[in-house]
Every structure is written in C-alpha cells, then in structure tokens.
Amino acid sequence: MEGADVIVVLHSHATREQIESVKERLHDRAMSSVVVSVMESTMVVSEGIAPAELTSTVEELPFVERVVTVPGTQRLTSRLLRPENSPVRVGNAVPAVFGGPEFVVVAGPCAVESREQMNAAVDTVVASGAAVLRGGAFKPRTSPYSFQGLGVAGLTLLAEQRTRTGLPVVTEVVTPKDVEVVAEESDMLQIGTRNMQNFELLREAGACGRPVLLKRGMSATVEEWLLAAEYLMHTGNGDVVLCERGIRSYERSTRFTLDLSAVAEAKRLTHLPVIVDPSHSTGRPHLVGPMSLAAAACGADGLIIDVHTDARNAMCDGAQALDGEQFAAVMARLAPVVEAVGRTLAPTRAHTLASV
Ligand code: PEP
Ligand code: MN
C-alpha cells in the first residue's frame, strides 16, 4: 500500500482532546506518534508509514490545518514543514528572541572561573550590548589535564549574573545526569561540538523544557547537524537554535575552518534560527571581528563570542577571547552590517548592574 511518514499540523486553537483524537487514529493503525509545538503550531508526527487513505481522512478533520509529507531525512526541522522562521525566546526578566527581527549577541567568558571574573566580564559585555550571557561550568576539555570547569559552583556564579542583569544565561551540559541541574540554573542549554551526536544527551536535553543551543559537530555534515536537531525536537521541544562553530580541515592558521556556507544552507533547509561562534572557529581574536560581520551578512541570526577581561590568565581558551575594548569595537562595526541585511542589533535592556 502506498503511504509515507506524515506530520499532522493542527489549527492553533486545537484542544487537547482533538490532539488525542489524531494520535488515536494513528494508533489504531499501529503507528505511534509524538506531539511537538513550534511557536503557535501543534504537530503530531507519525512514526511509520501512514496509508494514503488514512492521510486523507485525517486531513478532512476540521481542526487539522494540513497533513505534510516531508521528503528526505528531515522532518520537524524542515522548511518544507514550516516555511516561516521559528523564533526562539530565551529567558524571563529581559528575554532575547533568536530568529526574529533582532540580531542577538551572546557573550561572556569561555569558562566561569570566579565571581570577580564574571562581574568584570559581564559588566563589559553588557556595556556594549550583549543580549545573552555565556559561561561554561561543565567544560568538555580535549585533555583530562585541562581545567574541567567549576561544575555546580560555576552554575551558581553564572545564575548570579542573571539576577544582576536580568539577562538570560546559556551554559553547556555534557552528560545526561546534569541536564536537570543545568536546566534549573540557566535559561538555555548548550550542546557542544563534541556531543552533537551524543543521542542520549540530546534526548534528555530536549525533554528538559528549556531552549537548546546545538553546536555543529566539528566533523558533522549539515545533514547530520540537522538530524541532531531532529532528536531534540522529537522530544517535543520546538525551541532549538543551531550554531556553526567551525569544522576540521587541513588549515592550521585558524583553530577550525568557519563554514559560513553551512549557515546559508542551514537557513535554507530549516526554519530554526542559526547563529555563529567566531571565537571557537577561528581561535584568533583578530579574526573574530571580520567573521562576525560576515556571519551577519550571510544571514546568521546572532553570534556567540568569548570575552574575558584578563585573557592572558584565563583558565580556558584565553588565546581566542576578546577584551572589553575589542568586543566594543566589534559591536560598533556590526551595527551597520546588521542593518544592511534588514535586521537590528538588540538594544541594551539589562537592568542597572547591581553588585553581588
Ligand atoms: C564553548 O562554547 O565553550 C565550547 C566548548 O564550544 P565548542 O563545543 O564549539 O567547542
Ligand atoms: Mn571554549
């Protein structure tokens, strides 16, 4: 019998009972399904091949907007499913929206080291207009002898900065068992390049109720990156932001090779926001500015930049961090480029900085 995997898109006012009735119809035909919300749309995704005749009866239900069959490997991430962008809102007090009209800059140190270091870094990035703060507490280091991060104590220091500024904070989670505590203490979970295909971690992070920032694996194709995002979305989480952070090549004059063509390609293939990390990709402070401008020009929705006020003594990735002055210069040069491509740089909305 002819058929295909189908995604049933319901009208935005569909009730819980109506969602259940679609699930039951699929279930009656021995197909399991998952329910995913992306912005105002609720979607029921069938697992397995839906016979064509079932597809047409479901399509006739008054609360069903359309039934979509997506060719290729993508399902929930596909622009064929949702031609419009899916903005992702992060944080509460002073939220940031990735993938909307504003270009969002995330900034802060690679790793959280101390309260003093965080106060200094956050003061400087907030003064230049960062909309989201970053800082790693659990660090996935290539060498076991390198600083591994402060763990839960680092999360607490990062959360203090959210209280101080009202800005959302993003931080990496490296193992499924830490998802809960990271979700409690931060506004957005980061999955790093080394864990892009850690499928248990993706499932757990997807289900935690927080937006997720998914970095591209350093040797992953665009298709594999989008399939990792499918894992997150498949848990029901529509709030996924992708991040290009450089791939491995033979080139040694930069830390990785920033693949901006992948950004434009991902923007074509998916409705999810895509941002760029010019710090980890180039590994060179003098390249962060030019690559930030290029990222904005090629359609990225934002940036994530390493900033440290004492980079020489940084415990992690000091060689690539910008100081406050360099970050301010990048932000100033970025504004006209962002405007030239029809976006705006988010204005500073942080609360007056209190001390902690
Ligand atoms: C980071 O952002 O701190 C980080 C470790 O990045 P990546 O996973 O891209 O190396
Ligand atoms: Mn780093």
CSV table of C-alpha atoms and ligand atoms in Angstrom, one decimal:
chain,number,residue,atom,x,y,z
A,1,MET,CA,0.0,0.0,0.0
A,2,GLU,CA,1.2,3.5,-0.8
A,3,GLY,CA,2.0,5.8,2.1
A,4,ALA,CA,4.6,7.9,3.9
A,5,ASP,CA,5.6,9.3,7.3
A,6,VAL,CA,3.3,12.2,7.9
A,7,ILE,CA,3.2,15.3,10.1
A,8,VAL,CA,-0.3,16.4,11.0
A,9,VAL,CA,-0.3,20.2,11.6
A,10,LEU,CA,-3.3,21.2,13.7
A,11,HIS,CA,-5.0,24.6,13.9
A,12,SER,CA,-3.6,26.8,16.6
A,13,HIS,CA,-6.8,26.5,18.7
A,14,ALA,CA,-6.9,22.7,18.6
A,15,THR,CA,-7.8,21.2,22.0
A,16,ARG,CA,-6.0,18.5,23.9
A,17,GLU,CA,-8.9,16.1,23.1
A,18,GLN,CA,-8.5,16.9,19.4
A,19,ILE,CA,-4.8,16.3,19.5
A,20,GLU,CA,-5.5,13.0,21.3
A,21,SER,CA,-8.0,12.0,18.6
A,22,VAL,CA,-5.4,12.4,15.9
A,23,LYS,CA,-3.0,10.3,18.0
A,24,GLU,CA,-5.7,7.6,18.4
A,25,ARG,CA,-6.4,7.4,14.7
A,26,LEU,CA,-2.7,6.8,14.1
A,27,HIS,CA,-2.5,4.4,17.0
A,28,ASP,CA,-5.5,2.4,15.6
A,29,ARG,CA,-3.4,1.8,12.5
A,30,ALA,CA,-0.5,0.6,14.7
A,31,MET,CA,1.5,3.8,14.4
A,32,SER,CA,3.0,5.6,17.3
A,33,SER,CA,3.3,9.4,17.3
A,34,VAL,CA,4.8,12.3,19.1
A,35,VAL,CA,3.4,15.8,19.7
A,36,VAL,CA,5.6,18.8,19.1
A,37,SER,CA,4.8,22.5,19.5
A,38,VAL,CA,6.7,25.0,17.4
A,39,MET,CA,5.6,28.6,18.1
A,40,GLU,CA,1.8,28.6,17.8
A,41,SER,CA,1.6,25.3,15.8
A,42,THR,CA,0.9,21.9,17.3
A,43,MET,CA,2.1,19.0,15.2
A,44,VAL,CA,1.5,15.3,15.5
A,45,VAL,CA,4.3,13.3,13.9
A,46,SER,CA,3.6,9.7,12.9
A,47,GLU,CA,6.3,7.1,13.2
A,48,GLY,CA,5.9,4.6,10.4
A,49,ILE,CA,4.2,4.7,7.1
A,50,ALA,CA,0.7,6.2,7.1
A,51,PRO,CA,-1.5,4.7,4.4
A,52,ALA,CA,-2.7,7.3,1.9
A,53,GLU,CA,-6.4,6.7,2.8
A,54,LEU,CA,-5.6,7.5,6.5
A,55,THR,CA,-3.8,10.7,5.5
A,56,SER,CA,-6.9,11.9,3.6
A,57,THR,CA,-9.4,11.1,6.4
A,58,VAL,CA,-7.2,12.9,8.9
A,59,GLU,CA,-6.8,15.9,6.6
A,60,GLU,CA,-10.6,16.3,6.5
A,61,LEU,CA,-10.9,16.8,10.3
A,62,PRO,CA,-12.0,20.4,10.9
A,63,PHE,CA,-9.2,21.1,13.4
A,64,VAL,CA,-6.4,19.9,11.1
A,65,GLU,CA,-4.7,22.6,9.1
A,66,ARG,CA,-2.8,20.3,6.8
A,67,VAL,CA,-1.0,16.9,6.6
A,68,VAL,CA,2.5,17.2,5.3
A,69,THR,CA,4.9,14.6,3.9
A,70,VAL,CA,8.5,15.8,4.1
A,71,PRO,CA,10.8,14.2,1.6
A,72,GLY,CA,14.4,13.4,2.6
A,73,THR,CA,15.8,12.8,6.1
A,74,GLN,CA,14.5,16.0,7.8
A,75,ARG,CA,11.0,16.1,9.4
A,76,LEU,CA,10.4,18.6,12.2
A,77,THR,CA,13.4,20.9,11.3
A,78,SER,CA,12.4,21.2,7.6
A,79,ARG,CA,11.4,24.5,6.0
A,80,LEU,CA,9.0,22.4,3.9
A,81,LEU,CA,7.0,21.8,7.0
A,82,ARG,CA,7.2,25.5,8.2
A,83,PRO,CA,8.2,27.9,5.5
A,84,GLU,CA,8.3,30.8,8.0
A,85,ASN,CA,11.1,31.2,10.6
A,86,SER,CA,10.6,29.9,14.1
A,87,PRO,CA,11.8,32.5,16.6
A,88,VAL,CA,13.1,31.1,19.9
A,89,ARG,CA,12.5,33.1,23.0
A,90,VAL,CA,15.0,32.7,25.8
A,91,GLY,CA,14.9,34.0,29.4
A,92,ASN,CA,12.3,35.7,31.5
A,93,ALA,CA,13.2,39.1,33.0
A,94,VAL,CA,14.9,40.5,29.9
A,95,PRO,CA,14.2,37.8,27.2
A,96,ALA,CA,16.1,37.5,24.0
A,97,VAL,CA,14.5,36.2,20.8
A,98,PHE,CA,16.7,34.3,18.3
A,99,GLY,CA,15.5,34.3,14.7
A,100,GLY,CA,13.3,37.4,15.0
A,101,PRO,CA,14.0,40.9,13.7
A,102,GLU,CA,16.7,41.4,16.2
A,103,PHE,CA,20.3,40.0,15.8
A,104,VAL,CA,21.2,38.5,19.1
A,105,VAL,CA,24.8,38.6,20.5
A,106,VAL,CA,25.7,36.2,23.3
A,107,ALA,CA,28.9,37.0,25.1
A,108,GLY,CA,31.0,36.1,28.1
A,109,PRO,CA,34.0,34.0,29.1
A,110,CYS,CA,34.6,30.5,27.8
A,111,ALA,CA,34.6,29.2,31.4
A,112,VAL,CA,33.2,30.5,34.7
A,113,GLU,CA,36.2,31.0,36.9
A,114,SER,CA,35.2,33.2,39.8
A,115,ARG,CA,32.7,35.8,40.9
A,116,GLU,CA,35.2,38.6,40.2
A,117,GLN,CA,36.0,37.3,36.8
A,118,MET,CA,32.2,37.0,36.0
A,119,ASN,CA,31.4,40.5,37.3
A,120,ALA,CA,34.2,42.1,35.2
A,121,ALA,CA,33.3,40.1,32.0
A,122,VAL,CA,29.6,40.7,32.4
A,123,ASP,CA,30.0,44.5,33.1
A,124,THR,CA,32.0,44.8,29.9
A,125,VAL,CA,29.7,42.8,27.6
A,126,VAL,CA,26.6,44.4,28.9
A,127,ALA,CA,28.0,47.9,28.4
A,128,SER,CA,28.5,47.0,24.7
A,129,GLY,CA,25.0,45.5,24.2
A,130,ALA,CA,25.2,41.7,24.7
A,131,ALA,CA,21.7,40.3,24.9
A,132,VAL,CA,22.6,36.9,26.4
A,133,LEU,CA,25.4,35.9,28.8
A,134,ARG,CA,27.6,32.8,28.4
A,135,GLY,CA,30.0,30.9,30.7
A,136,GLY,CA,30.9,27.3,30.9
A,137,ALA,CA,30.6,25.4,34.2
A,138,PHE,CA,31.0,21.9,32.9
A,139,LYS,CA,33.8,22.1,30.3
A,140,PRO,CA,34.3,19.3,27.7
A,141,ARG,CA,38.1,19.5,27.5
A,142,THR,CA,40.1,17.7,24.9
A,143,SER,CA,42.7,16.8,27.6
A,144,PRO,CA,41.8,15.4,31.0
A,145,TYR,CA,44.7,17.5,32.5
A,146,SER,CA,43.0,20.8,31.4
A,147,PHE,CA,40.7,22.8,33.7
A,148,GLN,CA,37.3,21.0,33.7
A,149,GLY,CA,35.1,23.8,34.9
A,150,LEU,CA,33.7,24.6,38.4
A,151,GLY,CA,30.7,22.4,37.9
A,152,VAL,CA,27.6,23.3,40.0
A,153,ALA,CA,29.5,26.1,41.8
A,154,GLY,CA,30.1,27.6,38.3
A,155,LEU,CA,26.4,27.3,37.6
A,156,THR,CA,25.6,29.3,40.7
A,157,LEU,CA,28.1,32.0,39.8
A,158,LEU,CA,26.5,32.2,36.3
A,159,ALA,CA,23.0,32.4,37.8
A,160,GLU,CA,24.1,35.3,39.9
A,161,GLN,CA,24.8,37.2,36.8
A,162,ARG,CA,21.3,36.6,35.6
A,163,THR,CA,19.9,38.0,38.8
A,164,ARG,CA,22.2,41.0,38.5
A,165,THR,CA,21.4,41.9,34.9
A,166,GLY,CA,18.0,40.2,34.2
A,167,LEU,CA,19.7,38.8,31.0
A,168,PRO,CA,19.3,35.1,30.1
A,169,VAL,CA,22.3,32.8,30.5
A,170,VAL,CA,23.4,29.9,28.4
A,171,THR,CA,25.8,27.1,29.5
A,172,GLU,CA,26.9,23.8,28.3
A,173,VAL,CA,25.7,20.4,29.6
A,174,VAL,CA,28.0,17.4,28.9
A,175,THR,CA,26.2,14.5,30.4
A,176,PRO,CA,22.5,13.4,30.7
A,177,LYS,CA,22.7,13.3,34.5
A,178,ASP,CA,23.5,17.0,34.8
A,179,VAL,CA,20.6,18.1,32.5
A,180,GLU,CA,18.3,18.7,35.4
A,181,VAL,CA,20.6,21.0,37.4
A,182,VAL,CA,21.7,22.9,34.3
A,183,ALA,CA,18.1,23.4,33.3
A,184,GLU,CA,17.3,24.7,36.8
A,185,GLU,CA,20.2,27.2,36.9
A,186,SER,CA,20.2,28.5,33.3
A,187,ASP,CA,17.8,29.7,30.6
A,188,MET,CA,19.3,27.8,27.7
A,189,LEU,CA,21.3,24.5,27.5
A,190,GLN,CA,24.3,24.3,25.2
A,191,ILE,CA,25.2,21.1,23.5
A,192,GLY,CA,28.9,21.4,22.4
A,193,THR,CA,30.5,20.3,19.2
A,194,ARG,CA,31.9,17.1,20.9
A,195,ASN,CA,28.5,16.0,22.0
A,196,MET,CA,26.4,16.8,18.9
A,197,GLN,CA,25.8,13.1,18.3
A,198,ASN,CA,25.5,12.1,21.9
A,199,PHE,CA,22.0,10.9,21.3
A,200,GLU,CA,21.1,10.1,25.0
A,201,LEU,CA,22.2,13.7,25.9
A,202,LEU,CA,20.1,15.1,23.1
A,203,ARG,CA,17.0,13.2,24.2
A,204,GLU,CA,17.5,14.3,27.8
A,205,ALA,CA,18.2,17.9,27.0
A,206,GLY,CA,15.3,18.0,24.5
A,207,ALA,CA,12.9,16.9,27.2
A,208,CYS,CA,14.1,19.3,29.9
A,209,GLY,CA,11.7,22.2,29.0
A,210,ARG,CA,14.5,24.8,28.2
A,211,PRO,CA,15.6,26.0,24.8
A,212,VAL,CA,18.7,24.3,23.5
A,213,LEU,CA,21.7,25.8,21.6
A,214,LEU,CA,23.0,23.0,19.4
A,215,LYS,CA,26.6,23.4,18.1
A,216,ARG,CA,27.6,21.7,14.9
A,217,GLY,CA,29.9,18.7,15.4
A,218,MET,CA,33.4,19.7,14.2
A,219,SER,CA,33.2,16.8,11.6
A,220,ALA,CA,29.5,16.7,11.1
A,221,THR,CA,27.8,17.4,7.8
A,222,VAL,CA,24.9,19.8,7.6
A,223,GLU,CA,22.5,16.9,7.3
A,224,GLU,CA,23.9,15.2,10.5
A,225,TRP,CA,23.7,18.5,12.3
A,226,LEU,CA,20.0,18.9,11.4
A,227,LEU,CA,19.3,15.3,12.3
A,228,ALA,CA,20.8,16.0,15.8
A,229,ALA,CA,18.3,18.9,15.9
A,230,GLU,CA,15.6,16.4,15.0
A,231,TYR,CA,16.5,14.4,18.1
A,232,LEU,CA,15.9,17.4,20.2
A,233,MET,CA,12.6,18.4,18.5
A,234,HIS,CA,11.4,14.8,18.5
A,235,THR,CA,11.1,15.0,22.3
A,236,GLY,CA,8.5,17.8,21.9
A,237,ASN,CA,10.9,20.7,22.2
A,238,GLY,CA,10.5,23.3,19.4
A,239,ASP,CA,13.0,25.7,20.9
A,240,VAL,CA,16.2,24.8,19.2
A,241,VAL,CA,18.9,27.2,18.0
A,242,LEU,CA,21.7,26.0,15.7
A,243,CYS,CA,25.3,27.2,16.0
A,244,GLU,CA,28.1,26.9,13.4
A,245,ARG,CA,31.4,26.8,15.2
A,246,GLY,CA,33.9,25.7,12.6
A,247,ILE,CA,34.8,22.3,11.2
A,248,ARG,CA,38.1,20.4,10.9
A,249,SER,CA,40.1,21.0,7.8
A,250,TYR,CA,43.8,20.8,6.9
A,251,GLU,CA,44.2,24.5,7.6
A,252,ARG,CA,46.3,25.3,10.7
A,253,SER,CA,46.4,29.1,10.7
A,254,THR,CA,42.9,29.1,12.3
A,255,ARG,CA,41.8,26.8,15.1
A,256,PHE,CA,39.0,25.3,12.9
A,257,THR,CA,37.5,26.4,9.5
A,258,LEU,CA,34.4,28.6,9.9
A,259,ASP,CA,31.9,27.2,7.3
A,260,LEU,CA,29.7,30.2,6.6
A,261,SER,CA,28.2,28.4,3.5
A,262,ALA,CA,26.7,25.9,6.0
A,263,VAL,CA,24.9,28.9,7.7
A,264,ALA,CA,23.3,30.0,4.5
A,265,GLU,CA,22.5,26.4,3.6
A,266,ALA,CA,21.0,25.6,7.1
A,267,LYS,CA,18.9,28.8,6.8
A,268,ARG,CA,17.5,27.4,3.5
A,269,LEU,CA,16.8,23.9,4.8
A,270,THR,CA,15.4,24.7,8.3
A,271,HIS,CA,13.1,27.2,9.9
A,272,LEU,CA,15.2,27.1,13.1
A,273,PRO,CA,17.5,30.1,14.0
A,274,VAL,CA,21.2,29.7,13.2
A,275,ILE,CA,24.0,31.6,15.0
A,276,VAL,CA,27.8,31.7,14.6
A,277,ASP,CA,30.7,31.3,17.0
A,278,PRO,CA,33.6,33.3,15.6
A,279,SER,CA,35.7,32.6,18.7
A,280,HIS,CA,35.9,28.8,18.8
A,281,SER,CA,36.0,28.6,15.0
A,282,THR,CA,38.9,30.9,14.3
A,283,GLY,CA,40.7,30.7,17.7
A,284,ARG,CA,42.2,34.2,16.9
A,285,PRO,CA,40.9,37.4,18.4
A,286,HIS,CA,41.8,39.5,15.2
A,287,LEU,CA,39.5,37.2,13.1
A,288,VAL,CA,36.5,37.5,15.4
A,289,GLY,CA,35.5,40.9,14.1
A,290,PRO,CA,35.7,40.1,10.3
A,291,MET,CA,33.9,36.8,10.8
A,292,SER,CA,31.2,38.4,12.9
A,293,LEU,CA,30.4,40.9,10.1
A,294,ALA,CA,30.5,38.1,7.5
A,295,ALA,CA,28.2,35.9,9.7
A,296,ALA,CA,25.6,38.8,9.9
A,297,ALA,CA,25.9,39.4,6.2
A,298,CYS,CA,25.2,35.8,5.2
A,299,GLY,CA,22.0,35.6,7.2
A,300,ALA,CA,23.0,34.4,10.7
A,301,ASP,CA,20.6,35.2,13.4
A,302,GLY,CA,23.2,36.1,16.0
A,303,LEU,CA,26.7,35.4,17.4
A,304,ILE,CA,28.3,33.8,20.5
A,305,ILE,CA,31.6,35.5,21.4
A,306,ASP,CA,34.2,34.7,24.0
A,307,VAL,CA,35.1,37.8,26.1
A,308,HIS,CA,37.5,37.9,29.1
A,309,THR,CA,38.9,41.0,30.8
A,310,ASP,CA,42.2,39.2,31.7
A,311,ALA,CA,42.6,36.8,28.8
A,312,ARG,CA,46.3,36.1,29.5
A,313,ASN,CA,45.3,34.5,32.8
A,314,ALA,CA,42.1,32.8,31.5
A,315,MET,CA,41.7,29.2,32.6
A,316,CYS,CA,40.2,28.2,29.3
A,317,ASP,CA,40.6,29.4,25.7
A,318,GLY,CA,42.2,32.7,26.6
A,319,ALA,CA,44.0,32.8,23.3
A,320,GLN,CA,40.8,33.4,21.4
A,321,ALA,CA,39.0,35.8,23.9
A,322,LEU,CA,38.3,39.4,23.1
A,323,ASP,CA,38.9,42.0,25.8
A,324,GLY,CA,36.2,44.6,26.6
A,325,GLU,CA,37.6,47.2,24.1
A,326,GLN,CA,37.9,44.7,21.3
A,327,PHE,CA,34.3,43.5,21.9
A,328,ALA,CA,33.0,47.1,21.9
A,329,ALA,CA,34.8,47.6,18.6
A,330,VAL,CA,33.2,44.5,17.1
A,331,MET,CA,29.7,45.6,18.3
A,332,ALA,CA,30.2,49.0,16.8
A,333,ARG,CA,31.2,47.7,13.4
A,334,LEU,CA,28.5,45.1,13.4
A,335,ALA,CA,25.5,47.5,13.7
A,336,PRO,CA,25.6,48.9,10.1
A,337,VAL,CA,26.1,45.4,8.6
A,338,VAL,CA,23.1,44.0,10.6
A,339,GLU,CA,21.0,46.9,9.4
A,340,ALA,CA,22.1,46.5,5.8
A,341,VAL,CA,20.6,43.0,5.9
A,342,GLY,CA,17.3,44.2,7.3
A,343,ARG,CA,17.9,43.4,11.0
A,344,THR,CA,18.6,45.4,14.1
A,345,LEU,CA,21.1,44.9,16.9
A,346,ALA,CA,19.1,44.4,20.1
A,347,PRO,CA,19.4,47.5,22.3
A,348,THR,CA,20.8,47.1,25.8
A,349,ARG,CA,18.0,46.2,28.1
A,350,ALA,CA,19.9,44.8,31.0
A,351,HIS,CA,18.9,46.0,34.5
A,352,THR,CA,21.2,48.5,36.2
A,353,LEU,CA,24.1,46.4,37.3
A,354,ALA,CA,23.8,45.6,41.0
A,355,SER,CA,26.8,44.1,42.8
A,356,VAL,CA,26.6,40.5,44.1
B,1,PEP,C1,32.2,26.5,24.2
B,1,PEP,O1,31.4,27.3,23.6
B,1,PEP,O2,32.6,26.8,25.3
B,1,PEP,C2,32.7,25.3,23.6
B,1,PEP,C3,33.3,24.4,24.2
B,1,PEP,O3,32.4,25.3,22.2
B,1,PEP,P1,32.5,24.1,21.2
B,1,PEP,O4,31.6,23.0,21.7
B,1,PEP,O5,32.0,24.7,19.9
B,1,PEP,O6,34.0,23.7,21.1
B,2,MN,MN,36.0,27.4,24.8
